[in-house]
């Protein structure tokens, strides 16, 4: 009886052992029925190793998503990871087993350099696209498939684990919709506080308000009106959350439509709640260009589009 035929693939080491896998065995009876019933992928039950949960993922006719042909594909997949701390990473030595039922021993397949495999939030699965040629598996002389039954297994040895506790997720919003809010500011020349806020309005599921400094702020002190967009719920946002918004602020010309407008994009957060212009419009313009004040009232408009949200992982 000759030795089984395998592809001479780089990176794969094969050996034979009489010792069965220590952690998990999958015995599949009527193996040919997987293909007959178009079961392209089979996932085992969940087992524990090194304090983590795992399962085997088997493609009896090859992983089509990776264009694998004429081979069995076999992977180890990490599961139930949602409870792990942010930035987690697990290093493990992994060995796959295939039982030779004729000789009562096991073919072991592993990384040729016996390197650790790294599992993390964006890579939950590792394995071999070409675990064994179908021709080799189906050849009864090799003992891997007997009476239409085969036995796979795995051993997982966790060698290192870490959690950075740091990371972020940026969600950019497709087809974002802008929202407008108009604020009528009465008795403009009688305003005597440092600043005034509009009512809170909603845009992109977040709360906003317009803030007006009638006698200016910063570079606009004395002689200018300063105008800002303010995030109205940054105090309640989770730490690390930022809201990216595009916005326009304008003082309306109520007679001729010659509005004064400022446009900007800004990341709003708990530590950076407002953005705008110190020198938005001069007192001279407000006083002498009649359209900006009608009966001592001005109209201020905000148009806000939430373009993205950044959250800590």
Short mmCIF file of C-alpha atoms in Angstrom, two decimals:
data_model
loop_
_atom_site.label_atom_id
_atom_site.label_comp_id
_atom_site.label_asym_id
_atom_site.label_seq_id
_atom_site.Cartn_x
_atom_site.Cartn_y
_atom_site.Cartn_z
CA UNK A 1 0.00 0.00 0.00
CA UNK A 2 1.58 3.30 -1.09
CA UNK A 3 1.76 6.45 0.94
CA UNK A 4 -1.05 9.01 0.56
CA UNK A 5 -0.68 11.66 -2.10
CA UNK A 6 -0.49 15.25 -0.91
CA UNK A 7 0.27 18.55 -2.56
CA UNK A 8 3.76 19.76 -1.82
CA UNK A 9 2.55 23.03 -0.38
CA UNK A 10 4.87 25.47 1.30
CA UNK A 11 4.03 26.38 4.85
CA UNK A 12 2.33 23.07 5.70
CA UNK A 13 3.87 20.36 7.87
CA UNK A 14 2.40 16.87 8.07
CA UNK A 15 3.22 14.14 10.58
CA UNK A 16 1.62 11.00 11.97
CA UNK A 17 0.78 10.43 15.63
CA UNK A 18 -0.95 7.66 17.57
CA UNK A 19 -2.30 10.22 20.04
CA UNK A 20 -5.78 11.60 19.35
CA UNK A 21 -6.48 15.35 19.58
CA UNK A 22 -6.75 16.49 23.16
CA UNK A 23 -9.58 18.95 22.71
CA UNK A 24 -12.10 18.31 19.98
CA UNK A 25 -13.10 15.62 17.52
CA UNK A 26 -15.69 15.80 14.76
CA UNK A 27 -16.91 12.45 13.43
CA UNK A 28 -18.93 12.75 10.23
CA UNK A 29 -20.94 9.74 9.06
CA UNK A 30 -22.43 9.56 5.56
CA UNK A 31 -19.78 12.09 4.58
CA UNK A 32 -20.71 11.93 0.90
CA UNK A 33 -24.19 13.25 1.78
CA UNK A 34 -22.69 16.66 2.52
CA UNK A 35 -21.90 17.10 -1.16
CA UNK A 36 -25.06 15.39 -2.39
CA UNK A 37 -27.15 17.76 -0.28
CA UNK A 38 -25.13 20.80 -1.38
CA UNK A 39 -23.75 21.45 2.10
CA UNK A 40 -20.85 23.63 1.05
CA UNK A 41 -19.88 24.51 4.60
CA UNK A 42 -20.13 22.61 7.88
CA UNK A 43 -19.56 24.23 11.29
CA UNK A 44 -18.88 22.10 14.34
CA UNK A 45 -20.20 22.67 17.81
CA UNK A 46 -18.41 25.09 20.11
CA UNK A 47 -15.56 23.90 22.31
CA UNK A 48 -13.32 25.62 24.82
CA UNK A 49 -9.54 25.82 24.77
CA UNK A 50 -7.25 28.19 26.62
CA UNK A 51 -10.20 30.01 28.14
CA UNK A 52 -11.72 30.90 24.75
CA UNK A 53 -14.49 29.44 22.58
CA UNK A 54 -13.82 27.90 19.17
CA UNK A 55 -15.38 25.85 16.38
CA UNK A 56 -14.15 24.01 13.31
CA UNK A 57 -15.34 25.16 9.91
CA UNK A 58 -15.16 22.54 7.14
CA UNK A 59 -15.70 23.00 3.42
CA UNK A 60 -16.05 19.42 2.09
CA UNK A 61 -15.49 20.51 -1.52
CA UNK A 62 -13.24 23.50 -0.90
CA UNK A 63 -13.84 27.08 0.08
CA UNK A 64 -15.44 28.53 -3.05
CA UNK A 65 -15.00 32.12 -1.82
CA UNK A 66 -11.24 31.54 -2.15
CA UNK A 67 -11.55 29.62 -5.43
CA UNK A 68 -10.39 26.37 -3.82
CA UNK A 69 -10.94 23.33 -6.02
CA UNK A 70 -10.39 19.59 -5.55
CA UNK A 71 -9.54 19.99 -1.86
CA UNK A 72 -11.11 20.01 1.58
CA UNK A 73 -10.71 23.38 3.34
CA UNK A 74 -10.51 23.39 7.14
CA UNK A 75 -10.39 26.35 9.53
CA UNK A 76 -10.46 27.14 13.22
CA UNK A 77 -12.84 29.95 14.07
CA UNK A 78 -13.02 31.94 17.30
CA UNK A 79 -16.55 32.52 18.58
CA UNK A 80 -18.36 34.36 21.38
CA UNK A 81 -15.87 37.24 21.28
CA UNK A 82 -18.31 40.09 22.01
CA UNK A 83 -17.57 39.95 25.73
CA UNK A 84 -13.80 40.28 25.25
CA UNK A 85 -12.18 43.63 26.16
CA UNK A 86 -11.45 46.16 23.44
CA UNK A 87 -8.33 45.65 21.37
CA UNK A 88 -8.11 41.94 22.27
CA UNK A 89 -5.67 39.65 20.48
CA UNK A 90 -5.04 35.94 21.06
CA UNK A 91 -2.00 34.01 19.81
CA UNK A 92 -2.37 30.23 19.54
CA UNK A 93 -0.58 27.19 18.21
CA UNK A 94 -3.07 25.14 16.22
CA UNK A 95 -2.87 21.54 15.00
CA UNK A 96 -5.50 19.83 12.85
CA UNK A 97 -6.05 16.07 12.91
CA UNK A 98 -7.40 13.55 10.39
CA UNK A 99 -7.82 9.97 11.57
CA UNK A 100 -6.42 7.07 9.58
CA UNK A 101 -9.08 4.51 10.52
CA UNK A 102 -7.13 1.68 8.93
CA UNK A 103 -3.93 2.18 10.95
CA UNK A 104 -5.69 3.75 13.97
CA UNK A 105 -3.44 6.80 14.00
CA UNK A 106 -3.77 10.44 13.11
CA UNK A 107 -2.39 12.63 10.38
CA UNK A 108 -1.47 15.97 11.95
CA UNK A 109 -1.35 19.10 9.80
CA UNK A 110 0.06 22.35 11.11
CA UNK A 111 2.04 25.43 10.18
CA UNK A 112 5.43 24.28 8.89
CA UNK A 113 7.30 26.79 11.05
CA UNK A 114 5.00 26.00 14.00
CA UNK A 115 4.22 29.68 14.14
CA UNK A 116 1.49 31.09 16.29
CA UNK A 117 -1.70 32.15 14.58
CA UNK A 118 -3.03 35.55 15.59
CA UNK A 119 -6.76 35.95 16.20
CA UNK A 120 -8.33 39.38 16.73
CA UNK A 121 -11.53 41.31 16.08
CA UNK A 122 -10.94 41.58 12.33
CA UNK A 123 -9.51 38.08 11.93
CA UNK A 124 -11.55 35.44 13.70
CA UNK A 125 -10.61 32.50 11.45
CA UNK A 126 -7.36 30.76 10.49
CA UNK A 127 -6.70 27.48 8.72
CA UNK A 128 -5.79 25.75 5.49
CA UNK A 129 -7.51 26.41 2.18
CA UNK A 130 -6.02 23.16 0.84
CA UNK A 131 -6.20 20.90 3.86
CA UNK A 132 -6.24 17.64 1.91
CA UNK A 133 -6.84 16.77 -1.77
CA UNK A 134 -10.25 15.21 -2.38
CA UNK A 135 -8.53 12.45 -4.33
CA UNK A 136 -6.41 11.55 -1.31
CA UNK A 137 -9.38 11.69 1.07
CA UNK A 138 -11.60 9.56 -1.15
CA UNK A 139 -8.97 6.87 -1.77
CA UNK A 140 -10.09 4.05 0.57
CA UNK A 141 -6.51 2.72 0.77
CA UNK A 142 -5.52 5.79 2.79
CA UNK A 143 -7.99 5.02 5.58
CA UNK A 144 -9.24 8.58 5.99
CA UNK A 145 -12.70 7.87 4.60
CA UNK A 146 -14.03 4.42 5.49
CA UNK A 147 -17.66 3.31 5.38
CA UNK A 148 -18.38 6.90 4.32
CA UNK A 149 -17.16 8.10 7.71
CA UNK A 150 -14.25 10.40 8.55
CA UNK A 151 -12.91 11.95 11.75
CA UNK A 152 -11.41 15.43 12.04
CA UNK A 153 -9.99 17.08 15.13
CA UNK A 154 -8.13 20.08 16.52
CA UNK A 155 -5.79 21.08 19.30
CA UNK A 156 -5.47 24.71 20.33
CA UNK A 157 -2.76 25.96 22.64
CA UNK A 158 -3.08 29.62 23.59
CA UNK A 159 0.41 31.09 23.94
CA UNK A 160 -0.26 34.79 24.37
CA UNK A 161 -3.15 37.14 24.92
CA UNK A 162 -3.38 40.89 25.13
CA UNK A 163 -5.80 43.78 25.09
CA UNK A 164 -4.76 47.27 24.11
CA UNK A 165 -7.94 48.83 25.37
CA UNK A 166 -7.69 51.29 22.53
CA UNK A 167 -9.29 51.48 19.13
CA UNK A 168 -11.91 53.31 17.18
CA UNK A 169 -14.69 52.76 14.72
CA UNK A 170 -15.53 55.42 12.13
CA UNK A 171 -18.95 55.27 10.49
CA UNK A 172 -19.32 57.57 7.50
CA UNK A 173 -22.96 58.19 6.67
CA UNK A 174 -24.09 57.62 3.10
CA UNK A 175 -26.81 59.86 1.75
CA UNK A 176 -26.68 62.11 4.82
CA UNK A 177 -29.61 64.53 4.99
CA UNK A 178 -29.19 68.16 6.03
CA UNK A 179 -31.52 69.84 8.49
CA UNK A 180 -32.25 73.56 8.69
CA UNK A 181 -33.19 75.63 11.73
CA UNK A 182 -34.17 79.32 11.67
CA UNK A 183 -33.86 81.42 14.82
CA UNK A 184 -35.46 84.84 15.19
CA UNK A 185 -33.44 87.06 17.52
CA UNK A 186 -35.62 89.90 18.83
CA UNK A 187 -34.56 93.24 20.36
CA UNK A 188 -31.07 92.86 18.90
CA UNK A 189 -29.61 96.15 20.13
CA UNK A 190 -30.89 95.47 23.64
CA UNK A 191 -29.04 92.16 23.99
CA UNK A 192 -26.74 92.56 27.00
CA UNK A 193 -25.53 89.04 27.86
CA UNK A 194 -22.23 87.58 26.62
CA UNK A 195 -24.07 85.10 24.40
CA UNK A 196 -27.50 83.72 23.58
CA UNK A 197 -28.51 80.22 22.45
CA UNK A 198 -31.25 79.18 20.08
CA UNK A 199 -33.64 76.37 20.90
CA UNK A 200 -32.17 72.90 20.51
CA UNK A 201 -32.85 71.29 17.13
CA UNK A 202 -32.13 67.83 15.70
CA UNK A 203 -29.88 66.94 12.77
CA UNK A 204 -28.56 63.46 12.02
CA UNK A 205 -30.01 62.11 15.30
CA UNK A 206 -27.91 64.58 17.30
CA UNK A 207 -28.87 67.78 19.11
CA UNK A 208 -27.56 71.20 18.08
CA UNK A 209 -28.05 74.87 18.83
CA UNK A 210 -26.88 78.18 17.43
CA UNK A 211 -24.86 80.44 19.74
CA UNK A 212 -24.73 84.17 19.09
CA UNK A 213 -22.36 86.64 20.78
CA UNK A 214 -23.94 90.06 20.13
CA UNK A 215 -20.73 91.93 21.05
CA UNK A 216 -18.33 89.41 19.63
CA UNK A 217 -16.01 86.73 20.94
CA UNK A 218 -12.24 86.35 20.61
CA UNK A 219 -11.02 88.18 17.53
CA UNK A 220 -14.49 89.66 17.05
CA UNK A 221 -14.76 91.37 20.43
CA UNK A 222 -16.29 94.82 20.09
CA UNK A 223 -17.45 95.66 16.63
CA UNK A 224 -18.60 92.24 15.43
CA UNK A 225 -21.30 89.64 15.95
CA UNK A 226 -19.80 86.17 16.55
CA UNK A 227 -21.76 83.10 15.48
CA UNK A 228 -21.17 79.43 16.34
CA UNK A 229 -22.76 76.01 15.95
CA UNK A 230 -22.79 74.13 19.25
CA UNK A 231 -23.24 70.41 19.88
CA UNK A 232 -26.02 70.25 22.47
CA UNK A 233 -25.46 66.67 23.63
CA UNK A 234 -21.68 66.30 23.85
CA UNK A 235 -22.01 66.07 27.65
CA UNK A 236 -23.91 62.81 27.22
CA UNK A 237 -21.77 61.33 24.42
CA UNK A 238 -19.62 58.33 25.45
CA UNK A 239 -15.90 59.07 25.94
CA UNK A 240 -14.03 58.96 22.65
CA UNK A 241 -17.10 59.74 20.55
CA UNK A 242 -16.84 62.47 17.93
CA UNK A 243 -19.49 63.69 15.49
CA UNK A 244 -18.30 64.96 12.11
CA UNK A 245 -20.67 67.56 10.70
CA UNK A 246 -20.76 69.88 7.73
CA UNK A 247 -22.64 73.06 8.47
CA UNK A 248 -23.59 76.52 7.28
CA UNK A 249 -24.50 79.50 9.42
CA UNK A 250 -26.06 82.58 7.94
CA UNK A 251 -27.52 85.93 8.95
CA UNK A 252 -30.44 86.49 6.63
CA UNK A 253 -30.93 89.62 4.53
CA UNK A 254 -34.68 89.91 4.99
CA UNK A 255 -35.13 92.41 2.15
CA UNK A 256 -32.86 91.46 -0.75
CA UNK A 257 -31.60 87.96 0.09
CA UNK A 258 -27.93 89.00 0.30
CA UNK A 259 -27.28 86.65 3.22
CA UNK A 260 -23.96 86.52 5.06
CA UNK A 261 -22.94 82.85 5.15
CA UNK A 262 -20.14 80.78 6.65
CA UNK A 263 -19.47 77.14 5.73
CA UNK A 264 -17.31 74.62 7.64
CA UNK A 265 -16.74 71.00 8.57
CA UNK A 266 -15.86 70.09 12.14
CA UNK A 267 -15.41 67.17 14.55
CA UNK A 268 -17.60 67.91 17.58
CA UNK A 269 -16.82 66.19 20.90
CA UNK A 270 -17.15 66.69 24.65
CA UNK A 271 -13.91 68.66 24.64
CA UNK A 272 -14.67 70.58 21.43
CA UNK A 273 -18.32 71.52 21.49
CA UNK A 274 -18.57 74.55 19.21
CA UNK A 275 -17.23 75.87 15.95
CA UNK A 276 -17.87 79.10 14.11
CA UNK A 277 -16.60 82.59 13.42
CA UNK A 278 -15.50 85.39 15.75
CA UNK A 279 -15.91 88.02 13.04
CA UNK A 280 -19.10 86.76 11.40
CA UNK A 281 -20.68 90.12 10.61
CA UNK A 282 -19.72 93.65 11.68
CA UNK A 283 -21.95 95.89 13.76
CA UNK A 284 -21.63 98.47 10.99
CA UNK A 285 -23.19 96.06 8.49
CA UNK A 286 -25.98 95.13 10.87
CA UNK A 287 -26.70 98.76 11.67
CA UNK A 288 -26.52 100.32 8.22
CA UNK A 289 -27.56 97.57 5.84
CA UNK A 290 -31.25 97.54 6.47
CA UNK A 291 -32.01 93.99 5.44
CA UNK A 292 -30.25 92.33 8.40
CA UNK A 293 -32.49 93.92 11.00
CA UNK A 294 -36.24 94.34 10.62
CA UNK A 295 -38.01 95.88 13.62
CA UNK A 296 -34.79 95.25 15.59
CA UNK A 297 -35.02 91.50 14.89
CA UNK A 298 -32.56 89.42 12.89
CA UNK A 299 -32.95 85.95 11.42
CA UNK A 300 -30.17 83.44 11.87
CA UNK A 301 -30.21 80.10 10.05
CA UNK A 302 -28.20 76.93 10.59
CA UNK A 303 -28.01 74.04 8.12
CA UNK A 304 -26.35 70.92 9.54
CA UNK A 305 -25.42 67.59 7.93
CA UNK A 306 -23.95 64.82 10.10
CA UNK A 307 -21.36 63.14 7.85
CA UNK A 308 -19.77 60.64 10.22
CA UNK A 309 -19.51 59.35 13.78
CA UNK A 310 -16.34 58.14 15.48
CA UNK A 311 -16.71 55.78 18.46
CA UNK A 312 -14.12 54.17 20.67
CA UNK A 313 -13.97 50.38 20.36
#
